[in-house]
């Protein structure tokens, strides 16, 4: 069996592993994402690749590639990080392929982490056998990947499908992309926490303290917990997130005409009930001929989807 080294680079952690062509993860490690310089991350990648190559030699594992998925805007053709994300410090203008070429003679693939998520789901997960689908990763931010007629849509150099930065309100909150009212500002973990802070700042101080003494430490997890208890302010924030996500998905369905929407990421995994809420709202507000029959599912591969998709690039590309 052929194997590939997979590397999934996120804002808080970097998952690495040796992954087989059937999606089986033979070895796996989790590293905290270095937060000082990009050189630290590149050095970690070099060390990881070297260690896995040595392990593969010792255990007679047939390695055929190194596949990397990373947050940020990726020059897919040339293997470069063009511009990163606020969650990863100094993650801009880095030639990953060139840096790792001194460590391995294996072919090196680099893509946006939402695209690698889409590759994994299309080839092995909830989208297996479906050639027109949209993938959304709901976490700290919102990533997007699109498969049309069996192919990942990347655009001119790899920057397509920034679906989390589709605006649903031009008078909405400022987004770190420079626009306003992006889906991410309402329905990502960061967006939900920010909208809840605004609610807390507008209510009586005594009541606010009874919810949290440190609103700056608030996360979406608390907001979802408060929503369960019936806290009106939390319910407003979650309802707003569902509405923003639903209108955004209607736009995606009207644009790409998929047959399936797949959700991944920590926020979706922890709150699967959201998907049914979004499905019902999309069916109510979308063009009937387009939204009818569009299924919505949570990732079948779970938390390893990004790692598997990163490693799988070599096989997806060769088909």
CSV table of C-alpha atoms in Angstrom, one decimal:
chain,number,residue,atom,x,y,z
A,1,UNK,CA,0.0,0.0,0.0
A,2,UNK,CA,1.1,3.6,-0.7
A,3,UNK,CA,1.3,6.1,2.1
A,4,UNK,CA,1.7,9.9,2.3
A,5,UNK,CA,2.9,12.2,5.0
A,6,UNK,CA,0.0,14.5,5.9
A,7,UNK,CA,0.4,17.9,7.7
A,8,UNK,CA,-2.6,20.0,8.7
A,9,UNK,CA,-1.6,23.5,9.9
A,10,UNK,CA,-4.1,25.4,12.1
A,11,UNK,CA,-4.0,28.4,14.3
A,12,UNK,CA,-3.7,26.5,17.6
A,13,UNK,CA,-2.3,23.1,16.5
A,14,UNK,CA,-0.5,21.2,13.7
A,15,UNK,CA,-1.6,17.7,13.1
A,16,UNK,CA,0.9,15.4,11.3
A,17,UNK,CA,0.7,11.7,10.4
A,18,UNK,CA,1.4,8.9,7.9
A,19,UNK,CA,-1.8,8.2,6.0
A,20,UNK,CA,-2.6,5.3,3.7
A,21,UNK,CA,-4.5,5.5,0.4
A,22,UNK,CA,-7.6,4.2,2.1
A,23,UNK,CA,-7.6,7.1,4.6
A,24,UNK,CA,-6.1,5.0,7.4
A,25,UNK,CA,-3.9,7.1,9.8
A,26,UNK,CA,-1.0,4.9,10.7
A,27,UNK,CA,0.8,7.4,12.9
A,28,UNK,CA,-0.3,10.7,14.2
A,29,UNK,CA,1.1,13.5,16.3
A,30,UNK,CA,-0.3,16.8,17.5
A,31,UNK,CA,2.0,19.8,18.0
A,32,UNK,CA,1.0,23.3,19.3
A,33,UNK,CA,1.4,25.8,16.5
A,34,UNK,CA,4.5,27.9,17.2
A,35,UNK,CA,3.6,31.5,17.8
A,36,UNK,CA,6.8,33.4,17.5
A,37,UNK,CA,8.1,33.3,13.8
A,38,UNK,CA,7.3,31.5,10.6
A,39,UNK,CA,10.8,30.0,10.8
A,40,UNK,CA,9.7,28.0,13.9
A,41,UNK,CA,6.8,26.4,11.9
A,42,UNK,CA,9.0,25.7,8.9
A,43,UNK,CA,11.6,24.1,11.2
A,44,UNK,CA,8.9,21.9,12.8
A,45,UNK,CA,7.7,20.8,9.4
A,46,UNK,CA,11.3,19.9,8.3
A,47,UNK,CA,11.9,17.9,11.6
A,48,UNK,CA,8.6,16.1,11.2
A,49,UNK,CA,9.2,15.1,7.6
A,50,UNK,CA,12.7,13.9,8.5
A,51,UNK,CA,11.4,11.8,11.4
A,52,UNK,CA,8.6,10.2,9.4
A,53,UNK,CA,10.9,9.4,6.5
A,54,UNK,CA,13.3,7.7,8.9
A,55,UNK,CA,10.4,5.8,10.4
A,56,UNK,CA,9.1,4.7,7.0
A,57,UNK,CA,12.5,3.3,6.1
A,58,UNK,CA,12.8,1.4,9.4
A,59,UNK,CA,9.3,-0.1,9.0
A,60,UNK,CA,9.3,-0.5,5.2
A,61,UNK,CA,6.5,1.9,4.6
A,62,UNK,CA,6.1,3.0,0.9
A,63,UNK,CA,6.0,6.8,1.1
A,64,UNK,CA,5.0,8.6,-2.1
A,65,UNK,CA,4.5,12.2,-1.1
A,66,UNK,CA,4.2,15.0,1.5
A,67,UNK,CA,0.9,16.8,1.5
A,68,UNK,CA,0.2,19.9,3.5
A,69,UNK,CA,-3.0,21.8,4.2
A,70,UNK,CA,-2.8,25.2,5.8
A,71,UNK,CA,-5.0,28.1,6.8
A,72,UNK,CA,-4.5,31.2,4.6
A,73,UNK,CA,-4.3,32.1,1.0
A,74,UNK,CA,-2.3,29.5,-0.9
A,75,UNK,CA,-0.5,29.7,-4.2
A,76,UNK,CA,-1.4,26.1,-5.0
A,77,UNK,CA,0.6,25.9,-8.3
A,78,UNK,CA,3.8,27.1,-6.8
A,79,UNK,CA,3.6,25.7,-3.2
A,80,UNK,CA,3.7,29.1,-1.4
A,81,UNK,CA,1.8,30.7,1.5
A,82,UNK,CA,0.9,34.1,0.0
A,83,UNK,CA,-0.9,35.6,3.0
A,84,UNK,CA,-1.8,33.9,6.2
A,85,UNK,CA,-4.3,34.2,8.9
A,86,UNK,CA,-4.4,36.3,12.1
A,87,UNK,CA,-4.4,33.1,14.0
A,88,UNK,CA,-0.9,32.2,12.8
A,89,UNK,CA,1.8,34.8,13.5
A,90,UNK,CA,4.0,35.9,10.6
A,91,UNK,CA,2.5,33.3,8.2
A,92,UNK,CA,3.0,35.3,5.0
A,93,UNK,CA,5.1,34.9,1.8
A,94,UNK,CA,6.7,31.6,2.6
A,95,UNK,CA,7.9,29.1,0.0
A,96,UNK,CA,7.0,25.8,1.7
A,97,UNK,CA,7.8,23.6,-1.2
A,98,UNK,CA,11.3,25.1,-1.6
A,99,UNK,CA,11.9,24.9,2.1
A,100,UNK,CA,11.0,21.2,2.4
A,101,UNK,CA,12.7,20.2,-0.9
A,102,UNK,CA,16.0,20.2,1.0
A,103,UNK,CA,14.6,17.7,3.5
A,104,UNK,CA,12.9,15.2,1.1
A,105,UNK,CA,13.0,14.2,-2.5
A,106,UNK,CA,9.3,13.3,-2.3
A,107,UNK,CA,6.8,15.4,-4.3
A,108,UNK,CA,5.3,18.1,-2.0
A,109,UNK,CA,1.7,19.3,-2.3
A,110,UNK,CA,0.3,22.4,-0.6
A,111,UNK,CA,-3.3,23.6,-0.5
A,112,UNK,CA,-5.7,25.6,1.6
A,113,UNK,CA,-6.9,23.5,4.5
A,114,UNK,CA,-10.6,23.9,3.5
A,115,UNK,CA,-9.7,22.5,0.1
A,116,UNK,CA,-7.9,19.5,1.7
A,117,UNK,CA,-11.0,19.0,3.8
A,118,UNK,CA,-13.1,18.9,0.6
A,119,UNK,CA,-10.7,16.5,-1.0
A,120,UNK,CA,-11.0,14.1,2.0
A,121,UNK,CA,-14.8,14.3,2.1
A,122,UNK,CA,-15.2,13.9,-1.6
A,123,UNK,CA,-12.8,10.9,-1.9
A,124,UNK,CA,-13.4,9.1,1.3
A,125,UNK,CA,-16.0,10.7,3.5
A,126,UNK,CA,-19.6,12.0,3.4
A,127,UNK,CA,-19.2,13.2,-0.2
A,128,UNK,CA,-17.8,9.9,-1.6
A,129,UNK,CA,-19.6,9.4,-5.0
A,130,UNK,CA,-20.9,12.9,-5.1
A,131,UNK,CA,-19.3,15.2,-7.7
A,132,UNK,CA,-20.9,18.5,-6.8
A,133,UNK,CA,-20.6,19.6,-3.2
A,134,UNK,CA,-19.8,22.5,-0.9
A,135,UNK,CA,-17.7,22.0,2.2
A,136,UNK,CA,-17.8,24.5,5.2
A,137,UNK,CA,-15.5,24.2,8.2
A,138,UNK,CA,-17.0,26.0,11.2
A,139,UNK,CA,-14.4,26.7,13.9
A,140,UNK,CA,-12.4,29.8,14.9
A,141,UNK,CA,-13.2,31.1,11.4
A,142,UNK,CA,-15.1,29.6,8.5
A,143,UNK,CA,-13.4,27.9,5.6
A,144,UNK,CA,-14.8,26.8,2.3
A,145,UNK,CA,-14.1,24.2,-0.3
A,146,UNK,CA,-16.0,23.5,-3.5
A,147,UNK,CA,-16.0,20.4,-5.7
A,148,UNK,CA,-17.7,20.9,-9.1
A,149,UNK,CA,-18.0,18.0,-11.5
A,150,UNK,CA,-15.5,16.1,-9.4
A,151,UNK,CA,-12.8,18.8,-9.3
A,152,UNK,CA,-11.8,21.2,-6.6
A,153,UNK,CA,-12.4,24.8,-7.7
A,154,UNK,CA,-9.3,26.8,-6.9
A,155,UNK,CA,-9.5,29.8,-9.3
A,156,UNK,CA,-6.5,31.5,-10.9
A,157,UNK,CA,-3.8,30.6,-8.3
A,158,UNK,CA,-5.7,28.8,-5.5
A,159,UNK,CA,-7.6,31.6,-3.7
A,160,UNK,CA,-11.1,30.6,-4.6
A,161,UNK,CA,-13.9,29.5,-2.2
A,162,UNK,CA,-13.2,31.9,0.7
A,163,UNK,CA,-16.9,31.3,1.6
A,164,UNK,CA,-16.6,32.5,5.1
A,165,UNK,CA,-15.9,35.9,3.7
A,166,UNK,CA,-19.1,36.1,1.7
A,167,UNK,CA,-20.9,39.2,3.1
A,168,UNK,CA,-24.5,38.8,4.2
A,169,UNK,CA,-24.9,42.4,5.6
A,170,UNK,CA,-23.0,45.3,4.1
A,171,UNK,CA,-23.8,47.3,7.2
A,172,UNK,CA,-22.6,44.5,9.5
A,173,UNK,CA,-19.5,44.1,11.8
A,174,UNK,CA,-16.0,44.7,10.4
A,175,UNK,CA,-14.3,41.6,9.3
A,176,UNK,CA,-10.6,41.0,9.5
A,177,UNK,CA,-10.6,40.5,5.7
A,178,UNK,CA,-11.5,44.2,5.3
A,179,UNK,CA,-15.1,43.7,4.4
A,180,UNK,CA,-18.2,44.0,6.5
A,181,UNK,CA,-20.9,41.5,7.6
A,182,UNK,CA,-19.1,38.4,6.4
A,183,UNK,CA,-20.7,35.1,7.5
A,184,UNK,CA,-17.6,34.5,9.6
A,185,UNK,CA,-18.4,37.6,11.7
A,186,UNK,CA,-21.7,36.0,12.8
A,187,UNK,CA,-21.3,32.2,12.6
A,188,UNK,CA,-17.7,31.3,13.4
A,189,UNK,CA,-16.6,30.6,17.0
A,190,UNK,CA,-14.9,34.0,17.1
A,191,UNK,CA,-17.9,35.8,15.6
A,192,UNK,CA,-20.3,34.2,18.0
A,193,UNK,CA,-18.2,35.2,21.0
A,194,UNK,CA,-17.8,38.8,19.6
A,195,UNK,CA,-21.5,39.2,19.1
A,196,UNK,CA,-22.1,37.9,22.7
A,197,UNK,CA,-19.7,40.4,24.1
A,198,UNK,CA,-21.6,43.2,22.4
A,199,UNK,CA,-24.8,41.9,24.1
A,200,UNK,CA,-23.1,41.8,27.5
A,201,UNK,CA,-21.8,45.3,27.1
A,202,UNK,CA,-25.2,46.6,26.5
A,203,UNK,CA,-26.9,45.1,29.6
A,204,UNK,CA,-26.8,46.0,33.3
A,205,UNK,CA,-23.3,45.6,34.8
A,206,UNK,CA,-24.5,43.5,37.7
A,207,UNK,CA,-26.3,41.1,35.4
A,208,UNK,CA,-23.3,40.9,33.2
A,209,UNK,CA,-21.0,39.9,36.0
A,210,UNK,CA,-23.4,37.1,37.0
A,211,UNK,CA,-22.7,35.6,33.5
A,212,UNK,CA,-19.0,36.1,33.3
A,213,UNK,CA,-16.5,38.2,35.2
A,214,UNK,CA,-14.1,38.1,32.3
A,215,UNK,CA,-16.0,38.8,29.1
A,216,UNK,CA,-12.7,39.1,27.2
A,217,UNK,CA,-12.1,35.4,27.9
A,218,UNK,CA,-15.6,34.4,26.5
A,219,UNK,CA,-15.8,31.7,23.9
A,220,UNK,CA,-18.6,30.4,21.7
A,221,UNK,CA,-18.8,27.3,24.0
A,222,UNK,CA,-20.2,29.4,26.8
A,223,UNK,CA,-22.7,31.1,24.4
A,224,UNK,CA,-24.0,27.7,23.3
A,225,UNK,CA,-24.3,26.6,26.9
A,226,UNK,CA,-26.2,29.8,27.8
A,227,UNK,CA,-28.4,29.2,24.8
A,228,UNK,CA,-29.4,25.8,26.2
A,229,UNK,CA,-30.4,27.4,29.5
A,230,UNK,CA,-32.7,29.9,27.6
A,231,UNK,CA,-30.6,33.0,28.2
A,232,UNK,CA,-32.3,35.5,25.8
A,233,UNK,CA,-29.1,37.3,24.8
A,234,UNK,CA,-27.4,34.0,23.9
A,235,UNK,CA,-30.4,32.9,22.0
A,236,UNK,CA,-30.4,36.1,19.9
A,237,UNK,CA,-26.7,35.5,19.1
A,238,UNK,CA,-27.2,31.9,18.1
A,239,UNK,CA,-30.3,32.7,16.0
A,240,UNK,CA,-28.4,35.4,14.2
A,241,UNK,CA,-25.6,33.0,13.5
A,242,UNK,CA,-28.0,30.4,12.0
A,243,UNK,CA,-29.7,33.1,9.9
A,244,UNK,CA,-26.3,34.5,8.6
A,245,UNK,CA,-25.1,31.0,7.8
A,246,UNK,CA,-28.4,30.0,6.1
A,247,UNK,CA,-28.5,33.1,3.8
A,248,UNK,CA,-24.8,32.5,3.0
A,249,UNK,CA,-25.5,28.9,2.1
A,250,UNK,CA,-28.5,29.9,-0.1
A,251,UNK,CA,-26.1,32.2,-2.0
A,252,UNK,CA,-23.7,29.2,-2.4
A,253,UNK,CA,-26.5,26.9,-3.6
A,254,UNK,CA,-27.7,29.6,-6.1
A,255,UNK,CA,-24.1,30.0,-7.4
A,256,UNK,CA,-22.7,26.4,-7.5
A,257,UNK,CA,-25.8,24.2,-7.7
A,258,UNK,CA,-24.4,21.5,-5.4
A,259,UNK,CA,-26.2,18.3,-4.3
A,260,UNK,CA,-24.6,18.2,-0.9
A,261,UNK,CA,-23.3,20.6,1.8
A,262,UNK,CA,-20.8,19.0,4.2
A,263,UNK,CA,-20.0,20.7,7.6
A,264,UNK,CA,-16.8,20.1,9.6
A,265,UNK,CA,-14.8,21.9,12.3
A,266,UNK,CA,-15.1,21.9,16.0
A,267,UNK,CA,-18.2,24.1,16.2
A,268,UNK,CA,-20.2,21.9,13.8
A,269,UNK,CA,-19.0,18.7,15.5
A,270,UNK,CA,-20.0,19.9,18.9
A,271,UNK,CA,-23.4,21.4,17.8
A,272,UNK,CA,-24.8,19.0,15.2
A,273,UNK,CA,-28.3,20.2,15.9
A,274,UNK,CA,-27.4,23.4,14.1
A,275,UNK,CA,-27.4,21.6,10.7
A,276,UNK,CA,-31.0,20.7,10.9
A,277,UNK,CA,-31.9,24.3,11.8
A,278,UNK,CA,-29.9,25.6,8.9
A,279,UNK,CA,-31.4,23.0,6.5
A,280,UNK,CA,-34.9,24.1,7.5
A,281,UNK,CA,-34.1,27.8,7.0
A,282,UNK,CA,-32.4,27.3,3.7
A,283,UNK,CA,-35.4,25.3,2.4
A,284,UNK,CA,-37.7,28.2,3.4
A,285,UNK,CA,-35.7,31.1,1.9
A,286,UNK,CA,-33.9,29.6,-1.2
A,287,UNK,CA,-35.1,29.3,-4.7
A,288,UNK,CA,-37.1,26.0,-4.5
A,289,UNK,CA,-35.8,24.5,-7.7
A,290,UNK,CA,-32.2,24.9,-6.5
A,291,UNK,CA,-32.5,24.2,-2.7
A,292,UNK,CA,-34.8,21.3,-3.1
A,293,UNK,CA,-33.0,18.0,-2.5
A,294,UNK,CA,-29.7,19.6,-1.3
A,295,UNK,CA,-28.6,17.4,1.6
A,296,UNK,CA,-26.6,18.7,4.6
A,297,UNK,CA,-24.3,16.4,6.5
A,298,UNK,CA,-21.6,16.6,9.1
A,299,UNK,CA,-18.2,15.3,8.2
A,300,UNK,CA,-17.9,11.5,8.2
A,301,UNK,CA,-14.2,11.5,8.9
A,302,UNK,CA,-14.3,13.8,12.0
A,303,UNK,CA,-11.3,15.6,13.4
A,304,UNK,CA,-8.8,13.8,11.1
A,305,UNK,CA,-10.4,15.1,7.9
A,306,UNK,CA,-7.9,17.9,7.4
A,307,UNK,CA,-4.9,15.5,8.0
A,308,UNK,CA,-6.3,12.9,5.7
A,309,UNK,CA,-7.1,15.4,3.0
A,310,UNK,CA,-3.7,16.9,3.2
A,311,UNK,CA,-2.0,13.5,2.7
A,312,UNK,CA,-4.5,12.5,0.0
A,313,UNK,CA,-3.6,15.3,-2.4
A,314,UNK,CA,-1.2,13.1,-4.4
A,315,UNK,CA,-3.9,10.5,-5.2
A,316,UNK,CA,-6.6,13.0,-5.8
A,317,UNK,CA,-4.4,14.9,-8.2
A,318,UNK,CA,-3.4,11.7,-10.1
A,319,UNK,CA,-7.0,10.7,-10.9
